[in-house]
Amino acid sequence: MKLIFDIETVGADFDTLDTTTQDALTKWIKKEADDEPEYKNMLKDLKNGLGFSPLTGEIIAIGVLDADKNKGVVYFSAPGEEAKDFEEDGFTFKVSNEKEMLERFWGGAKEYNEFISFNGRAFDVPFLMIRSAVHGIRPTKDLMSNRYLSSQKFGANHIDLLDQLTFYGALRRRGNLHLWSRAFGIKSPKDTGITGDDVGRLYKEGKYAEIARYNAGDLTATKELYERWSAYLRF
């Protein structure tokens, strides 16, 4: 059984962090910035990038799609709002906090033996595993056992399509999901005007359902890309 997965994350508000944490995060840019304007630009980039680390960010959406049944679920955060679960285009959208998302993800993962992601080894899986440990949740599958498919074990094959399509980095320019979708004639979730860079802003604006729908679009594109890879490039 095959499960496609994807996450969305946001970073902490830098200005609310304690002084020690702020100093630890800005130590390197203080050394590298040549002047005050450059420091301010680097600080802005740092603040916008806090969602890329499980140490300074949190998961606000986890989407899963059963590749065989073509049925999916997106668990998404909607703090301070009486949001309701809903269904749309083959997906069920369920409001959850981060801990609930992780418990549900790993609970469902037990039923699958093949996991498909796009850039999951470098981002999604480490984030999922570290945030799970933070909440005292033990992952039910080891999705980081080995980068190479032929060496993976423990009843969980993790196919990172970015690894596979670039032949483990042999292809010089890796490209993002939008570029790979475009090359294969697949509808990109970015065609709606939303990209991963917009997630933090949308979250602050309380547009939680839009983030959840964007996540579902990523899952659909990843599924179609997986089908192309499996048909023509899997040996």
PDB file of C-alpha atoms in Angstrom:
ATOM      1  CA  MET A   1       0.000   0.000   0.000  1.00  0.00           C
ATOM      2  CA  LYS A   2       1.315   3.410  -1.017  1.00  0.00           C
ATOM      3  CA  LEU A   3       0.918   6.696   0.873  1.00  0.00           C
ATOM      4  CA  ILE A   4       1.832  10.130  -0.460  1.00  0.00           C
ATOM      5  CA  PHE A   5       2.502  12.767   2.193  1.00  0.00           C
ATOM      6  CA  ASP A   6       3.368  16.451   2.504  1.00  0.00           C
ATOM      7  CA  ILE A   7       3.561  19.025   5.289  1.00  0.00           C
ATOM      8  CA  GLU A   8       3.246  22.794   5.714  1.00  0.00           C
ATOM      9  CA  THR A   9       5.103  24.657   8.438  1.00  0.00           C
ATOM     10  CA  VAL A  10       5.386  28.125   9.950  1.00  0.00           C
ATOM     11  CA  GLY A  11       8.070  29.709  12.090  1.00  0.00           C
ATOM     12  CA  ALA A  12       7.878  31.247  15.523  1.00  0.00           C
ATOM     13  CA  ASP A  13       7.544  35.013  15.866  1.00  0.00           C
ATOM     14  CA  PHE A  14      11.172  36.087  16.255  1.00  0.00           C
ATOM     15  CA  ASP A  15      10.274  39.100  18.381  1.00  0.00           C
ATOM     16  CA  THR A  16       8.599  36.883  20.998  1.00  0.00           C
ATOM     17  CA  LEU A  17      11.649  34.638  21.433  1.00  0.00           C
ATOM     18  CA  ASP A  18      13.824  35.022  24.510  1.00  0.00           C
ATOM     19  CA  THR A  19      17.064  36.994  24.218  1.00  0.00           C
ATOM     20  CA  THR A  20      19.305  33.918  24.446  1.00  0.00           C
ATOM     21  CA  THR A  21      17.490  32.259  21.542  1.00  0.00           C
ATOM     22  CA  GLN A  22      17.582  35.431  19.459  1.00  0.00           C
ATOM     23  CA  ASP A  23      21.316  35.764  20.075  1.00  0.00           C
ATOM     24  CA  ALA A  24      21.927  32.134  19.094  1.00  0.00           C
ATOM     25  CA  LEU A  25      19.992  32.595  15.857  1.00  0.00           C
ATOM     26  CA  THR A  26      21.618  35.898  14.870  1.00  0.00           C
ATOM     27  CA  LYS A  27      25.188  35.117  15.915  1.00  0.00           C
ATOM     28  CA  TRP A  28      26.351  34.145  12.430  1.00  0.00           C
ATOM     29  CA  ILE A  29      24.721  37.049  10.584  1.00  0.00           C
ATOM     30  CA  LYS A  30      26.293  39.525  13.010  1.00  0.00           C
ATOM     31  CA  LYS A  31      29.675  38.127  11.980  1.00  0.00           C
ATOM     32  CA  GLU A  32      28.991  37.987   8.243  1.00  0.00           C
ATOM     33  CA  ALA A  33      27.128  41.259   7.653  1.00  0.00           C
ATOM     34  CA  ASP A  34      29.410  44.020   6.370  1.00  0.00           C
ATOM     35  CA  ASP A  35      27.156  46.875   7.417  1.00  0.00           C
ATOM     36  CA  GLU A  36      23.821  47.687   9.058  1.00  0.00           C
ATOM     37  CA  PRO A  37      21.683  47.535   5.861  1.00  0.00           C
ATOM     38  CA  GLU A  38      23.083  44.090   5.028  1.00  0.00           C
ATOM     39  CA  TYR A  39      22.459  42.933   8.595  1.00  0.00           C
ATOM     40  CA  LYS A  40      18.835  44.065   8.395  1.00  0.00           C
ATOM     41  CA  ASN A  41      18.324  42.187   5.125  1.00  0.00           C
ATOM     42  CA  MET A  42      19.895  39.037   6.545  1.00  0.00           C
ATOM     43  CA  LEU A  43      17.798  39.362   9.701  1.00  0.00           C
ATOM     44  CA  LYS A  44      14.652  39.645   7.590  1.00  0.00           C
ATOM     45  CA  ASP A  45      15.569  36.454   5.720  1.00  0.00           C
ATOM     46  CA  LEU A  46      16.292  34.708   9.017  1.00  0.00           C
ATOM     47  CA  LYS A  47      12.905  35.669  10.446  1.00  0.00           C
ATOM     48  CA  ASN A  48      11.137  34.479   7.299  1.00  0.00           C
ATOM     49  CA  GLY A  49      13.026  31.184   7.410  1.00  0.00           C
ATOM     50  CA  LEU A  50      12.257  30.095  10.964  1.00  0.00           C
ATOM     51  CA  GLY A  51       9.601  27.721   9.653  1.00  0.00           C
ATOM     52  CA  PHE A  52      12.236  25.602   7.905  1.00  0.00           C
ATOM     53  CA  SER A  53      13.598  24.233  11.185  1.00  0.00           C
ATOM     54  CA  PRO A  54      11.749  22.021  13.692  1.00  0.00           C
ATOM     55  CA  LEU A  55      13.624  23.933  16.403  1.00  0.00           C
ATOM     56  CA  THR A  56      11.966  27.244  15.553  1.00  0.00           C
ATOM     57  CA  GLY A  57       8.909  26.147  13.588  1.00  0.00           C
ATOM     58  CA  GLU A  58       5.842  23.958  13.848  1.00  0.00           C
ATOM     59  CA  ILE A  59       3.697  21.872  11.529  1.00  0.00           C
ATOM     60  CA  ILE A  60       0.384  23.480  10.609  1.00  0.00           C
ATOM     61  CA  ALA A  61      -0.773  20.942   8.020  1.00  0.00           C
ATOM     62  CA  ILE A  62      -0.101  17.294   7.241  1.00  0.00           C
ATOM     63  CA  GLY A  63      -1.627  15.871   4.102  1.00  0.00           C
ATOM     64  CA  VAL A  64      -1.806  12.210   3.105  1.00  0.00           C
ATOM     65  CA  LEU A  65      -3.117  10.619  -0.071  1.00  0.00           C
ATOM     66  CA  ASP A  66      -3.694   6.907  -0.616  1.00  0.00           C
ATOM     67  CA  ALA A  67      -2.176   6.372  -4.062  1.00  0.00           C
ATOM     68  CA  ASP A  68      -4.295   3.305  -4.799  1.00  0.00           C
ATOM     69  CA  LYS A  69      -7.675   4.565  -3.595  1.00  0.00           C
ATOM     70  CA  ASN A  70      -7.023   8.196  -4.597  1.00  0.00           C
ATOM     71  CA  LYS A  71      -8.537   9.337  -1.303  1.00  0.00           C
ATOM     72  CA  GLY A  72      -6.825  11.838   0.933  1.00  0.00           C
ATOM     73  CA  VAL A  73      -6.941  13.597   4.279  1.00  0.00           C
ATOM     74  CA  VAL A  74      -5.431  16.944   5.232  1.00  0.00           C
ATOM     75  CA  TYR A  75      -5.067  17.706   8.929  1.00  0.00           C
ATOM     76  CA  PHE A  76      -4.715  21.442   9.429  1.00  0.00           C
ATOM     77  CA  SER A  77      -4.384  23.944  12.223  1.00  0.00           C
ATOM     78  CA  ALA A  78      -6.952  26.720  12.691  1.00  0.00           C
ATOM     79  CA  PRO A  79      -6.153  28.411  16.028  1.00  0.00           C
ATOM     80  CA  GLY A  80      -8.629  30.832  17.516  1.00  0.00           C
ATOM     81  CA  GLU A  81     -11.301  29.940  15.020  1.00  0.00           C
ATOM     82  CA  GLU A  82     -14.303  27.627  15.185  1.00  0.00           C
ATOM     83  CA  ALA A  83     -13.399  25.971  11.911  1.00  0.00           C
ATOM     84  CA  LYS A  84     -15.230  22.818  10.882  1.00  0.00           C
ATOM     85  CA  ASP A  85     -14.129  19.707   9.051  1.00  0.00           C
ATOM     86  CA  PHE A  86     -15.144  19.578   5.401  1.00  0.00           C
ATOM     87  CA  GLU A  87     -14.830  17.451   2.270  1.00  0.00           C
ATOM     88  CA  GLU A  88     -13.802  18.572  -1.187  1.00  0.00           C
ATOM     89  CA  ASP A  89     -12.482  16.954  -4.387  1.00  0.00           C
ATOM     90  CA  GLY A  90     -11.749  13.569  -2.838  1.00  0.00           C
ATOM     91  CA  PHE A  91     -10.129  15.011   0.288  1.00  0.00           C
ATOM     92  CA  THR A  92     -11.362  15.197   3.859  1.00  0.00           C
ATOM     93  CA  PHE A  93     -10.085  18.238   5.734  1.00  0.00           C
ATOM     94  CA  LYS A  94      -9.841  17.850   9.505  1.00  0.00           C
ATOM     95  CA  VAL A  95      -9.012  20.590  12.007  1.00  0.00           C
ATOM     96  CA  SER A  96      -6.244  19.440  14.373  1.00  0.00           C
ATOM     97  CA  ASN A  97      -3.480  20.847  16.517  1.00  0.00           C
ATOM     98  CA  GLU A  98       0.102  19.795  15.830  1.00  0.00           C
ATOM     99  CA  LYS A  99       0.146  16.923  18.317  1.00  0.00           C
ATOM    100  CA  GLU A 100      -3.134  15.521  16.992  1.00  0.00           C
ATOM    101  CA  MET A 101      -1.869  15.733  13.406  1.00  0.00           C
ATOM    102  CA  LEU A 102       1.255  13.790  14.267  1.00  0.00           C
ATOM    103  CA  GLU A 103      -0.631  11.122  16.217  1.00  0.00           C
ATOM    104  CA  ARG A 104      -3.041  10.636  13.326  1.00  0.00           C
ATOM    105  CA  PHE A 105      -0.284  10.591  10.730  1.00  0.00           C
ATOM    106  CA  TRP A 106       1.773   7.917  12.474  1.00  0.00           C
ATOM    107  CA  GLY A 107      -1.347   5.963  13.368  1.00  0.00           C
ATOM    108  CA  GLY A 108      -2.341   5.770   9.718  1.00  0.00           C
ATOM    109  CA  ALA A 109       1.231   5.145   8.555  1.00  0.00           C
ATOM    110  CA  LYS A 110       1.210   1.724  10.239  1.00  0.00           C
ATOM    111  CA  GLU A 111      -1.057   0.450   7.456  1.00  0.00           C
ATOM    112  CA  TYR A 112       1.358   1.333   4.626  1.00  0.00           C
ATOM    113  CA  ASN A 113       4.699   0.019   3.417  1.00  0.00           C
ATOM    114  CA  GLU A 114       5.584   2.518   0.675  1.00  0.00           C
ATOM    115  CA  PHE A 115       5.776   6.260   1.297  1.00  0.00           C
ATOM    116  CA  ILE A 116       6.120   8.882  -1.417  1.00  0.00           C
ATOM    117  CA  SER A 117       7.243  12.477  -1.008  1.00  0.00           C
ATOM    118  CA  PHE A 118       8.885  15.315  -2.888  1.00  0.00           C
ATOM    119  CA  ASN A 119      12.028  16.416  -1.030  1.00  0.00           C
ATOM    120  CA  GLY A 120      10.776  14.484   1.982  1.00  0.00           C
ATOM    121  CA  ARG A 121      14.175  13.220   3.103  1.00  0.00           C
ATOM    122  CA  ALA A 122      15.629  16.711   3.320  1.00  0.00           C
ATOM    123  CA  PHE A 123      12.610  18.420   4.854  1.00  0.00           C
ATOM    124  CA  ASP A 124       9.295  16.695   5.614  1.00  0.00           C
ATOM    125  CA  VAL A 125      10.496  13.549   7.373  1.00  0.00           C
ATOM    126  CA  PRO A 126      13.152  15.112   9.647  1.00  0.00           C
ATOM    127  CA  PHE A 127      10.593  17.771  10.581  1.00  0.00           C
ATOM    128  CA  LEU A 128       7.916  15.146  11.281  1.00  0.00           C
ATOM    129  CA  MET A 129      10.230  13.015  13.386  1.00  0.00           C
ATOM    130  CA  ILE A 130      11.710  15.835  15.471  1.00  0.00           C
ATOM    131  CA  ARG A 131       8.339  17.474  16.134  1.00  0.00           C
ATOM    132  CA  SER A 132       6.943  14.063  17.078  1.00  0.00           C
ATOM    133  CA  ALA A 133       9.714  13.586  19.626  1.00  0.00           C
ATOM    134  CA  VAL A 134       9.041  17.080  21.003  1.00  0.00           C
ATOM    135  CA  HIS A 135       5.443  15.998  21.673  1.00  0.00           C
ATOM    136  CA  GLY A 136       6.471  12.635  23.122  1.00  0.00           C
ATOM    137  CA  ILE A 137       5.235  10.678  20.108  1.00  0.00           C
ATOM    138  CA  ARG A 138       7.242   7.761  18.726  1.00  0.00           C
ATOM    139  CA  PRO A 139       7.090   7.400  14.911  1.00  0.00           C
ATOM    140  CA  THR A 140       5.629   4.068  13.811  1.00  0.00           C
ATOM    141  CA  LYS A 141       7.802   3.881  10.681  1.00  0.00           C
ATOM    142  CA  ASP A 142      11.460   4.700  10.083  1.00  0.00           C
ATOM    143  CA  LEU A 143      11.294   6.813   6.934  1.00  0.00           C
ATOM    144  CA  MET A 144      14.984   7.758   7.164  1.00  0.00           C
ATOM    145  CA  SER A 145      16.539   4.285   7.291  1.00  0.00           C
ATOM    146  CA  ASN A 146      18.590   4.780   4.116  1.00  0.00           C
ATOM    147  CA  ARG A 147      18.654   7.230   1.231  1.00  0.00           C
ATOM    148  CA  TYR A 148      18.941   4.490  -1.398  1.00  0.00           C
ATOM    149  CA  LEU A 149      15.832   2.439  -2.152  1.00  0.00           C
ATOM    150  CA  SER A 150      17.713  -0.846  -2.479  1.00  0.00           C
ATOM    151  CA  SER A 151      19.076  -0.458   1.066  1.00  0.00           C
ATOM    152  CA  GLN A 152      15.927   0.620   2.886  1.00  0.00           C
ATOM    153  CA  LYS A 153      14.432  -1.697   5.477  1.00  0.00           C
ATOM    154  CA  PHE A 154      12.093  -1.987   8.461  1.00  0.00           C
ATOM    155  CA  GLY A 155       8.966  -2.395   6.302  1.00  0.00           C
ATOM    156  CA  ALA A 156       8.974   1.170   5.041  1.00  0.00           C
ATOM    157  CA  ASN A 157      10.221   2.183   1.617  1.00  0.00           C
ATOM    158  CA  HIS A 158      10.436   5.957   1.324  1.00  0.00           C
ATOM    159  CA  ILE A 159      10.531   7.186  -2.262  1.00  0.00           C
ATOM    160  CA  ASP A 160      11.685  10.786  -2.332  1.00  0.00           C
ATOM    161  CA  LEU A 161      10.861  11.803  -5.894  1.00  0.00           C
ATOM    162  CA  LEU A 162      13.386  14.635  -5.857  1.00  0.00           C
ATOM    163  CA  ASP A 163      16.118  12.096  -5.112  1.00  0.00           C
ATOM    164  CA  GLN A 164      14.841   9.702  -7.758  1.00  0.00           C
ATOM    165  CA  LEU A 165      14.267  12.226 -10.539  1.00  0.00           C
ATOM    166  CA  THR A 166      17.699  13.794 -10.025  1.00  0.00           C
ATOM    167  CA  PHE A 167      19.331  10.349  -9.729  1.00  0.00           C
ATOM    168  CA  TYR A 168      20.474  11.099  -6.188  1.00  0.00           C
ATOM    169  CA  GLY A 169      21.913  14.472  -7.105  1.00  0.00           C
ATOM    170  CA  ALA A 170      23.546  13.563 -10.434  1.00  0.00           C
ATOM    171  CA  LEU A 171      21.271  16.061 -12.179  1.00  0.00           C
ATOM    172  CA  ARG A 172      22.871  19.427 -11.566  1.00  0.00           C
ATOM    173  CA  ARG A 173      19.747  21.585 -11.236  1.00  0.00           C
ATOM    174  CA  ARG A 174      17.290  19.914  -8.891  1.00  0.00           C
ATOM    175  CA  GLY A 175      14.189  22.060  -9.433  1.00  0.00           C
ATOM    176  CA  ASN A 176      11.097  22.376  -7.256  1.00  0.00           C
ATOM    177  CA  LEU A 177       7.731  20.622  -7.531  1.00  0.00           C
ATOM    178  CA  HIS A 178       6.381  23.341  -9.815  1.00  0.00           C
ATOM    179  CA  LEU A 179       9.209  22.945 -12.338  1.00  0.00           C
ATOM    180  CA  TRP A 180       8.940  19.159 -12.373  1.00  0.00           C
ATOM    181  CA  SER A 181       5.158  19.354 -12.746  1.00  0.00           C
ATOM    182  CA  ARG A 182       5.513  21.818 -15.602  1.00  0.00           C
ATOM    183  CA  ALA A 183       8.056  19.610 -17.394  1.00  0.00           C
ATOM    184  CA  PHE A 184       5.712  16.603 -17.244  1.00  0.00           C
ATOM    185  CA  GLY A 185       2.568  18.545 -18.145  1.00  0.00           C
ATOM    186  CA  ILE A 186       1.084  18.134 -14.671  1.00  0.00           C
ATOM    187  CA  LYS A 187      -1.078  20.838 -13.117  1.00  0.00           C
ATOM    188  CA  SER A 188       1.006  22.599 -10.501  1.00  0.00           C
ATOM    189  CA  PRO A 189      -0.562  23.699  -7.191  1.00  0.00           C
ATOM    190  CA  LYS A 190       1.413  26.914  -7.678  1.00  0.00           C
ATOM    191  CA  ASP A 191      -0.848  27.740 -10.642  1.00  0.00           C
ATOM    192  CA  THR A 192      -3.447  28.934  -8.121  1.00  0.00           C
ATOM    193  CA  GLY A 193      -1.119  31.790  -7.190  1.00  0.00           C
ATOM    194  CA  ILE A 194      -0.027  30.300  -3.859  1.00  0.00           C
ATOM    195  CA  THR A 195       3.496  29.043  -3.206  1.00  0.00           C
ATOM    196  CA  GLY A 196       5.229  27.713  -0.124  1.00  0.00           C
ATOM    197  CA  ASP A 197       6.528  31.217   0.538  1.00  0.00           C
ATOM    198  CA  ASP A 198       2.942  32.410   1.043  1.00  0.00           C
ATOM    199  CA  VAL A 199       2.053  29.919   3.782  1.00  0.00           C
ATOM    200  CA  GLY A 200       3.357  32.029   6.666  1.00  0.00           C
ATOM    201  CA  ARG A 201       1.458  35.104   5.491  1.00  0.00           C
ATOM    202  CA  LEU A 202      -1.753  33.144   4.913  1.00  0.00           C
ATOM    203  CA  TYR A 203      -1.464  31.642   8.387  1.00  0.00           C
ATOM    204  CA  LYS A 204      -1.136  35.080   9.973  1.00  0.00           C
ATOM    205  CA  GLU A 205      -4.182  36.210   7.988  1.00  0.00           C
ATOM    206  CA  GLY A 206      -6.200  33.271   9.300  1.00  0.00           C
ATOM    207  CA  LYS A 207      -6.656  31.706   5.853  1.00  0.00           C
ATOM    208  CA  TYR A 208      -6.253  28.195   7.177  1.00  0.00           C
ATOM    209  CA  ALA A 209      -8.507  26.437   4.661  1.00  0.00           C
ATOM    210  CA  GLU A 210      -6.511  27.962   1.794  1.00  0.00           C
ATOM    211  CA  ILE A 211      -3.337  26.449   3.222  1.00  0.00           C
ATOM    212  CA  ALA A 212      -5.064  23.075   3.546  1.00  0.00           C
ATOM    213  CA  ARG A 213      -6.261  23.206  -0.070  1.00  0.00           C
ATOM    214  CA  TYR A 214      -2.771  24.168  -1.220  1.00  0.00           C
ATOM    215  CA  ASN A 215      -1.413  21.134   0.615  1.00  0.00           C
ATOM    216  CA  ALA A 216      -3.952  18.905  -1.136  1.00  0.00           C
ATOM    217  CA  GLY A 217      -2.794  20.326  -4.465  1.00  0.00           C
ATOM    218  CA  ASP A 218       0.790  19.383  -3.651  1.00  0.00           C
ATOM    219  CA  LEU A 219      -0.328  15.837  -2.883  1.00  0.00           C
ATOM    220  CA  THR A 220      -2.192  15.519  -6.173  1.00  0.00           C
ATOM    221  CA  ALA A 221       0.769  16.812  -8.186  1.00  0.00           C
ATOM    222  CA  THR A 222       3.141  14.499  -6.304  1.00  0.00           C
ATOM    223  CA  LYS A 223       0.888  11.516  -7.064  1.00  0.00           C
ATOM    224  CA  GLU A 224       0.878  12.267 -10.789  1.00  0.00           C
ATOM    225  CA  LEU A 225       4.631  12.801 -10.788  1.00  0.00           C
ATOM    226  CA  TYR A 226       5.097   9.495  -8.963  1.00  0.00           C
ATOM    227  CA  GLU A 227       3.016   7.709 -11.596  1.00  0.00           C
ATOM    228  CA  ARG A 228       5.223   9.108 -14.375  1.00  0.00           C
ATOM    229  CA  TRP A 229       8.417   8.151 -12.557  1.00  0.00           C
ATOM    230  CA  SER A 230       7.094   4.686 -11.757  1.00  0.00           C
ATOM    231  CA  ALA A 231       6.023   4.042 -15.361  1.00  0.00           C
ATOM    232  CA  TYR A 232       9.136   5.290 -17.135  1.00  0.00           C
ATOM    233  CA  LEU A 233      12.075   5.635 -14.739  1.00  0.00           C
ATOM    234  CA  ARG A 234      11.653   2.995 -12.040  1.00  0.00           C
ATOM    235  CA  PHE A 235      13.914   0.000 -12.549  1.00  0.00           C
TER     236      PHE A 235
END
